[in-house]
Amino acid sequence: MTSEPVIPDIGASIPAVQIIDPSAARSIDPNARLTRLAGGGSWTEGPVYLAREAAVMYSDIPNDRALAWSDEGGGAEWRRPNDFTNGNTLDREGRIVHCEHGNRRVARTELDGTRHGLVDSYHGKRLNSPNDVVVKSDGTIWFTDPPYGILSDREGYQAPQEQAGCFVFRLDPELGELTVASDAMDHPNGLAFSPAEDRLYVSDTSAEPKPGGNHHIVVFDVIDYRELSDPRVLVEMAPGLPDGLRVDEHGDIWTSAGDGIHLIDPEGRDLARIAVPETTSNCVFGGRDGRRLFITASSSLYVIDVLVQGVGVAAAVARGDDPAGLPGR
Ligand code: MG
């Protein structure tokens, strides 16, 4: 018999790290503690670290709002209504790119604060409900399009699916060109590139809502900077689902699962776990040195100090690094 995990008070911290492979010692201190920063959400997701505000912004999807937390200001509402936004990331210019369930589109907030849609249809049919997004160092925007925002009114507006499937898309925002990067997945969800951008990791979470569906992470090879090939299952996630994920400077993957964050290596081997007392959806590297891992989990936002930095455009921009130095341009 297992007991329900106890959710700590706001500001309180708890031991959380389980080392599975000794090589994880370079990535996380086994004595690091998990701190609960904020609560009050219904289902939190889509964290992005904003260096200018030294804040992490994240979605509280069923309440149709974005929340933010900073060292100086604590927790606050960032935007409401919020177009039932799910995933958020940064592009090379530091603009926030959003996945909106409500408008079934990918949108962008300019540096002056104005927000507008980038794409909402493919071959004349509405997208399902863009879920999560990553910007490659060449400026292209890669996003997933499962149906979670149109299955009910809880995280968007219930509607029939128009697309023939749930695809991984590649958007060139300069050309306005949208292409299917992969049609090989059932419900693609979180996604992140390897440090050299020669691999793309995409989670498939069709076990929600389909019994017997997928709860794994697929790895693709990236060909010619723009095409995906040779999908293979990297890891089956249990318990729960691998919703959102990030990659660190060693190429290891920090993925959500039902019981917290799992750290796995590029071959899918378990290295360590961070136990989180609520069902966990996603994480993002942030903080002034980029070595804090912010975790969205059901009602709450948590943080834990780690020993590594994230890779990719959003992590570089959040640290104030020049993303022009990234590979794959
Ligand atoms: Mg997601």
Short mmCIF file of C-alpha atoms and ligand atoms in Angstrom, two decimals:
data_model
loop_
_atom_site.label_atom_id
_atom_site.label_comp_id
_atom_site.label_asym_id
_atom_site.label_seq_id
_atom_site.Cartn_x
_atom_site.Cartn_y
_atom_site.Cartn_z
CA MET A 1 0.00 0.00 0.00
CA THR A 2 1.38 3.40 -0.97
CA SER A 3 0.37 6.64 0.64
CA GLU A 4 -0.44 9.83 -1.24
CA PRO A 5 2.58 12.14 -1.48
CA VAL A 6 2.31 15.16 0.80
CA ILE A 7 2.29 18.51 -1.01
CA PRO A 8 4.56 20.93 0.88
CA ASP A 9 3.54 24.47 1.81
CA ILE A 10 4.50 27.31 -0.53
CA GLY A 11 8.19 28.06 0.04
CA ALA A 12 8.87 24.76 1.78
CA SER A 13 11.37 22.27 0.37
CA ILE A 14 11.61 18.50 0.49
CA PRO A 15 14.22 15.87 -0.42
CA ALA A 16 13.47 14.61 -3.92
CA VAL A 17 16.50 13.21 -5.74
CA GLN A 18 17.05 9.53 -6.42
CA ILE A 19 20.31 8.68 -8.18
CA ILE A 20 20.00 5.55 -10.34
CA ASP A 21 23.31 5.69 -12.25
CA PRO A 22 26.45 7.19 -10.65
CA SER A 23 27.07 9.28 -13.79
CA ALA A 24 24.12 11.45 -12.74
CA ALA A 25 26.40 13.02 -10.13
CA ARG A 26 27.59 15.49 -12.78
CA SER A 27 24.00 16.63 -13.36
CA ILE A 28 22.35 16.86 -9.96
CA ASP A 29 23.36 16.88 -6.30
CA PRO A 30 21.67 13.96 -4.55
CA ASN A 31 21.01 16.28 -1.61
CA ALA A 32 19.33 18.98 -3.72
CA ARG A 33 15.86 19.81 -2.41
CA LEU A 34 12.67 20.50 -4.31
CA THR A 35 10.93 23.75 -3.38
CA ARG A 36 7.27 24.49 -4.03
CA LEU A 37 7.12 28.06 -5.34
CA ALA A 38 3.45 28.55 -6.13
CA GLY A 39 0.12 26.76 -6.15
CA GLY A 40 -3.42 27.62 -7.16
CA GLY A 41 -3.29 26.30 -10.70
CA SER A 42 -5.63 23.69 -12.13
CA TRP A 43 -3.33 22.07 -14.73
CA THR A 44 -0.05 23.90 -15.24
CA GLU A 45 2.13 23.45 -18.33
CA GLY A 46 4.32 25.25 -20.85
CA PRO A 47 7.00 26.90 -18.67
CA VAL A 48 9.38 29.40 -20.29
CA TYR A 49 12.12 31.39 -18.54
CA LEU A 50 12.16 35.12 -19.27
CA ALA A 51 15.57 36.61 -18.48
CA ARG A 52 14.49 40.25 -18.62
CA GLU A 53 11.98 39.72 -15.82
CA ALA A 54 14.08 36.98 -14.14
CA ALA A 55 10.78 35.12 -14.09
CA VAL A 56 9.33 31.83 -15.20
CA MET A 57 6.03 32.18 -17.05
CA TYR A 58 3.71 29.18 -17.42
CA SER A 59 0.21 28.26 -18.49
CA ASP A 60 -2.67 27.31 -16.22
CA ILE A 61 -4.71 25.89 -19.07
CA PRO A 62 -8.18 25.07 -17.65
CA ASN A 63 -8.28 28.48 -15.92
CA ASP A 64 -7.30 30.10 -19.25
CA ARG A 65 -4.51 32.17 -17.79
CA ALA A 66 -0.75 32.47 -17.68
CA LEU A 67 1.02 32.73 -14.34
CA ALA A 68 4.52 33.99 -13.58
CA TRP A 69 6.89 33.61 -10.69
CA SER A 70 10.04 35.60 -9.95
CA ASP A 71 12.51 35.80 -7.09
CA GLU A 72 11.58 39.42 -6.53
CA GLY A 73 7.85 39.42 -7.14
CA GLY A 74 6.79 35.93 -6.16
CA GLY A 75 3.72 34.58 -7.95
CA ALA A 76 1.43 36.70 -10.12
CA GLU A 77 -1.06 36.41 -12.94
CA TRP A 78 0.69 37.22 -16.23
CA ARG A 79 -2.18 37.16 -18.74
CA ARG A 80 -5.90 36.39 -18.65
CA PRO A 81 -7.74 35.32 -20.73
CA ASN A 82 -4.93 33.46 -22.40
CA ASP A 83 -6.43 31.80 -25.51
CA PHE A 84 -6.09 28.49 -23.66
CA THR A 85 -2.36 28.61 -24.34
CA ASN A 86 -0.35 25.47 -23.61
CA GLY A 87 3.36 25.41 -24.62
CA ASN A 88 5.63 28.46 -24.68
CA THR A 89 9.20 29.01 -25.82
CA LEU A 90 11.59 31.76 -26.95
CA ASP A 91 12.90 32.46 -30.43
CA ARG A 92 16.35 33.83 -31.27
CA GLU A 93 15.20 37.43 -30.77
CA GLY A 94 13.74 36.65 -27.35
CA ARG A 95 10.15 36.80 -28.57
CA ILE A 96 7.77 34.33 -26.90
CA VAL A 97 6.23 31.73 -29.20
CA HIS A 98 2.97 30.23 -27.93
CA CYS A 99 0.78 27.21 -28.70
CA GLU A 100 -2.84 28.33 -28.42
CA HIS A 101 -5.51 25.67 -28.00
CA GLY A 102 -8.21 28.37 -28.12
CA ASN A 103 -7.36 29.76 -31.55
CA ARG A 104 -5.84 26.44 -32.67
CA ARG A 105 -2.73 28.29 -33.76
CA VAL A 106 0.90 29.12 -33.07
CA ALA A 107 1.29 32.74 -32.03
CA ARG A 108 4.12 35.10 -31.15
CA THR A 109 4.47 37.99 -28.73
CA GLU A 110 6.68 40.71 -30.20
CA LEU A 111 9.16 42.65 -28.10
CA ASP A 112 6.65 45.53 -27.92
CA GLY A 113 4.11 43.19 -26.31
CA THR A 114 1.76 42.78 -29.26
CA ARG A 115 0.69 39.22 -29.97
CA HIS A 116 -0.41 37.74 -33.29
CA GLY A 117 -0.92 34.40 -34.96
CA LEU A 118 1.77 32.81 -37.14
CA VAL A 119 -0.14 29.80 -38.47
CA ASP A 120 -3.55 28.20 -37.82
CA SER A 121 -4.16 25.84 -40.74
CA TYR A 122 -2.52 23.29 -42.97
CA HIS A 123 -3.82 22.58 -46.48
CA GLY A 124 -6.87 24.73 -45.77
CA LYS A 125 -7.91 22.84 -42.66
CA ARG A 126 -7.63 24.07 -39.08
CA LEU A 127 -4.85 22.72 -36.93
CA ASN A 128 -5.97 20.40 -34.10
CA SER A 129 -4.58 22.24 -31.06
CA PRO A 130 -0.85 23.05 -31.07
CA ASN A 131 0.57 21.73 -27.82
CA ASP A 132 4.30 22.30 -27.45
CA VAL A 133 6.94 24.16 -29.42
CA VAL A 134 10.68 24.55 -29.84
CA VAL A 135 12.69 26.96 -32.00
CA LYS A 136 15.69 25.61 -33.87
CA SER A 137 18.85 27.69 -34.18
CA ASP A 138 17.99 28.48 -37.82
CA GLY A 139 14.85 30.24 -36.57
CA THR A 140 12.39 27.57 -37.72
CA ILE A 141 9.57 26.73 -35.31
CA TRP A 142 8.80 23.06 -34.64
CA PHE A 143 5.55 22.16 -32.91
CA THR A 144 3.24 19.25 -32.17
CA ASP A 145 -0.49 19.15 -32.92
CA PRO A 146 -2.37 16.55 -30.85
CA PRO A 147 -6.13 16.93 -30.20
CA TYR A 148 -6.14 17.74 -26.46
CA GLY A 149 -7.55 21.26 -26.93
CA ILE A 150 -10.55 20.12 -28.99
CA LEU A 151 -11.57 16.94 -27.15
CA SER A 152 -13.61 18.92 -24.60
CA ASP A 153 -14.11 22.46 -23.35
CA ARG A 154 -11.71 21.93 -20.44
CA GLU A 155 -8.52 23.02 -22.24
CA GLY A 156 -10.01 24.84 -25.22
CA TYR A 157 -13.18 24.50 -27.29
CA GLN A 158 -14.59 21.09 -28.22
CA ALA A 159 -14.62 20.69 -31.99
CA PRO A 160 -14.18 18.05 -34.68
CA GLN A 161 -10.66 17.28 -35.81
CA GLU A 162 -10.04 18.52 -39.36
CA GLN A 163 -6.49 17.26 -39.91
CA ALA A 164 -6.02 13.68 -41.11
CA GLY A 165 -3.69 13.00 -38.19
CA CYS A 166 -1.63 14.53 -35.42
CA PHE A 167 1.60 15.75 -36.92
CA VAL A 168 4.91 17.25 -35.93
CA PHE A 169 5.13 20.46 -37.95
CA ARG A 170 8.02 22.65 -39.06
CA LEU A 171 7.20 26.30 -39.65
CA ASP A 172 9.56 28.67 -41.43
CA PRO A 173 8.24 32.00 -40.11
CA GLU A 174 10.23 34.02 -42.66
CA LEU A 175 8.70 32.23 -45.64
CA GLY A 176 5.38 31.40 -43.95
CA GLU A 177 6.00 27.83 -45.04
CA LEU A 178 4.42 25.02 -42.98
CA THR A 179 5.46 21.42 -43.63
CA VAL A 180 4.77 18.10 -41.95
CA ALA A 181 8.02 16.97 -40.33
CA SER A 182 6.51 13.68 -39.17
CA ASP A 183 3.20 11.90 -39.58
CA ALA A 184 4.55 8.82 -37.78
CA MET A 185 3.19 9.59 -34.32
CA ASP A 186 -0.19 9.12 -32.66
CA HIS A 187 -0.39 12.08 -30.20
CA PRO A 188 2.94 13.95 -30.42
CA ASN A 189 3.39 16.23 -27.42
CA GLY A 190 6.64 17.60 -25.90
CA LEU A 191 9.73 18.03 -28.06
CA ALA A 192 13.39 19.07 -27.81
CA PHE A 193 16.51 18.92 -29.98
CA SER A 194 19.80 17.30 -29.02
CA PRO A 195 22.71 19.71 -28.44
CA ALA A 196 23.94 19.37 -32.05
CA GLU A 197 20.35 19.50 -33.35
CA ASP A 198 21.01 16.23 -35.16
CA ARG A 199 18.27 14.46 -33.20
CA LEU A 200 14.76 15.48 -32.21
CA TYR A 201 13.03 13.89 -29.22
CA VAL A 202 9.22 13.89 -29.28
CA SER A 203 6.95 12.38 -26.66
CA ASP A 204 3.79 10.51 -27.65
CA THR A 205 1.05 10.56 -25.02
CA SER A 206 -1.89 8.88 -26.77
CA ALA A 207 -2.41 6.67 -23.69
CA GLU A 208 -4.30 9.81 -22.64
CA PRO A 209 -7.13 9.41 -23.51
CA LYS A 210 -6.82 6.06 -25.30
CA PRO A 211 -6.34 2.96 -23.12
CA GLY A 212 -3.44 0.98 -24.53
CA GLY A 213 -2.08 4.06 -26.29
CA ASN A 214 1.46 5.40 -26.28
CA HIS A 215 3.40 6.77 -23.31
CA HIS A 216 6.87 6.91 -24.79
CA ILE A 217 9.54 9.19 -26.25
CA VAL A 218 10.48 8.80 -29.90
CA VAL A 219 13.86 9.91 -31.27
CA PHE A 220 14.29 11.05 -34.88
CA ASP A 221 17.41 11.82 -36.86
CA VAL A 222 17.38 15.35 -38.30
CA ILE A 223 18.46 15.30 -41.95
CA ASP A 224 19.68 18.41 -43.80
CA TYR A 225 18.59 20.58 -40.85
CA ARG A 226 14.91 20.18 -41.78
CA GLU A 227 13.71 16.60 -42.25
CA LEU A 228 13.05 13.88 -39.71
CA SER A 229 13.91 10.26 -40.41
CA ASP A 230 14.16 6.87 -38.75
CA PRO A 231 11.79 7.27 -35.78
CA ARG A 232 12.41 4.75 -32.99
CA VAL A 233 11.12 4.48 -29.45
CA LEU A 234 13.78 5.72 -27.03
CA VAL A 235 12.02 4.93 -23.76
CA GLU A 236 8.67 3.78 -22.45
CA MET A 237 7.66 6.08 -19.64
CA ALA A 238 6.09 4.83 -16.43
CA PRO A 239 4.34 5.77 -14.35
CA GLY A 240 2.24 8.24 -16.31
CA LEU A 241 3.19 10.14 -19.42
CA PRO A 242 6.25 11.92 -20.80
CA ASP A 243 4.44 15.20 -21.51
CA GLY A 244 7.17 17.87 -21.72
CA LEU A 245 10.94 17.46 -21.92
CA ARG A 246 14.22 19.40 -22.12
CA VAL A 247 17.80 18.46 -23.06
CA ASP A 248 20.92 19.51 -21.13
CA GLU A 249 24.49 20.32 -22.19
CA HIS A 250 25.53 16.65 -21.95
CA GLY A 251 22.67 15.61 -24.20
CA ASP A 252 20.72 13.99 -21.38
CA ILE A 253 16.94 14.34 -21.33
CA TRP A 254 14.86 15.71 -18.45
CA THR A 255 11.33 14.47 -19.02
CA SER A 256 8.12 14.65 -17.08
CA ALA A 257 6.40 11.50 -15.85
CA GLY A 258 3.54 10.74 -13.54
CA ASP A 259 5.80 10.78 -10.49
CA GLY A 260 8.10 13.68 -11.30
CA ILE A 261 11.07 14.27 -13.59
CA HIS A 262 13.13 11.39 -15.00
CA LEU A 263 16.69 12.06 -16.19
CA ILE A 264 17.64 9.70 -19.02
CA ASP A 265 20.66 9.51 -21.28
CA PRO A 266 20.55 9.67 -25.11
CA GLU A 267 20.25 5.87 -25.23
CA GLY A 268 17.19 5.94 -22.97
CA ARG A 269 18.89 4.68 -19.81
CA ASP A 270 17.61 5.89 -16.44
CA LEU A 271 20.11 8.12 -14.64
CA ALA A 272 18.14 9.82 -11.86
CA ARG A 273 14.70 10.88 -10.77
CA ILE A 274 13.25 13.92 -9.08
CA ALA A 275 10.18 12.91 -7.11
CA VAL A 276 7.44 15.55 -7.34
CA PRO A 277 4.36 15.15 -5.14
CA GLU A 278 1.94 16.10 -7.96
CA THR A 279 1.46 14.72 -11.49
CA THR A 280 4.17 16.42 -13.50
CA SER A 281 3.72 18.01 -16.93
CA ASN A 282 6.90 19.81 -17.96
CA CYS A 283 10.10 21.56 -16.92
CA VAL A 284 12.43 24.33 -18.08
CA PHE A 285 15.96 25.44 -17.24
CA GLY A 286 16.19 28.98 -15.90
CA GLY A 287 17.60 31.19 -13.20
CA ARG A 288 20.44 33.66 -13.62
CA ASP A 289 23.01 30.95 -14.35
CA GLY A 290 20.59 28.64 -16.15
CA ARG A 291 21.04 25.92 -13.56
CA ARG A 292 17.65 25.93 -11.91
CA LEU A 293 15.03 23.49 -13.15
CA PHE A 294 11.48 24.85 -12.89
CA ILE A 295 8.80 22.16 -12.91
CA THR A 296 5.10 22.49 -13.63
CA ALA A 297 3.01 19.84 -11.88
CA SER A 298 -0.79 19.88 -11.68
CA SER A 299 -1.63 22.83 -9.39
CA SER A 300 1.90 23.97 -8.64
CA LEU A 301 5.25 25.33 -9.77
CA TYR A 302 8.36 23.78 -8.21
CA VAL A 303 12.10 24.44 -8.56
CA ILE A 304 15.27 22.48 -7.89
CA ASP A 305 18.89 23.49 -8.38
CA VAL A 306 20.81 21.34 -10.86
CA LEU A 307 24.45 21.24 -12.02
CA VAL A 308 23.86 21.58 -15.76
CA GLN A 309 22.41 24.08 -18.20
CA GLY A 310 19.84 23.49 -20.90
CA VAL A 311 20.61 23.61 -24.61
CA GLY A 312 18.77 25.17 -27.50
CA VAL A 313 17.54 28.60 -28.47
CA ALA A 314 15.24 29.27 -25.51
CA ALA A 315 17.83 28.21 -22.92
CA ALA A 316 20.58 30.28 -24.59
CA VAL A 317 18.41 33.37 -24.89
CA ALA A 318 17.21 32.97 -21.30
CA ARG A 319 20.85 33.00 -20.14
CA GLY A 320 21.65 36.01 -22.30
CA ASP A 321 23.90 33.99 -24.62
CA ASP A 322 24.04 34.65 -28.34
CA PRO A 323 22.04 31.93 -30.11
CA ALA A 324 23.98 32.66 -33.32
CA GLY A 325 26.71 30.45 -31.87
CA LEU A 326 24.44 27.43 -31.80
CA PRO A 327 24.87 24.56 -34.26
CA GLY A 328 22.58 23.76 -37.13
CA ARG A 329 22.35 27.18 -38.76
MG MG B 1 2.27 19.05 -23.57
#
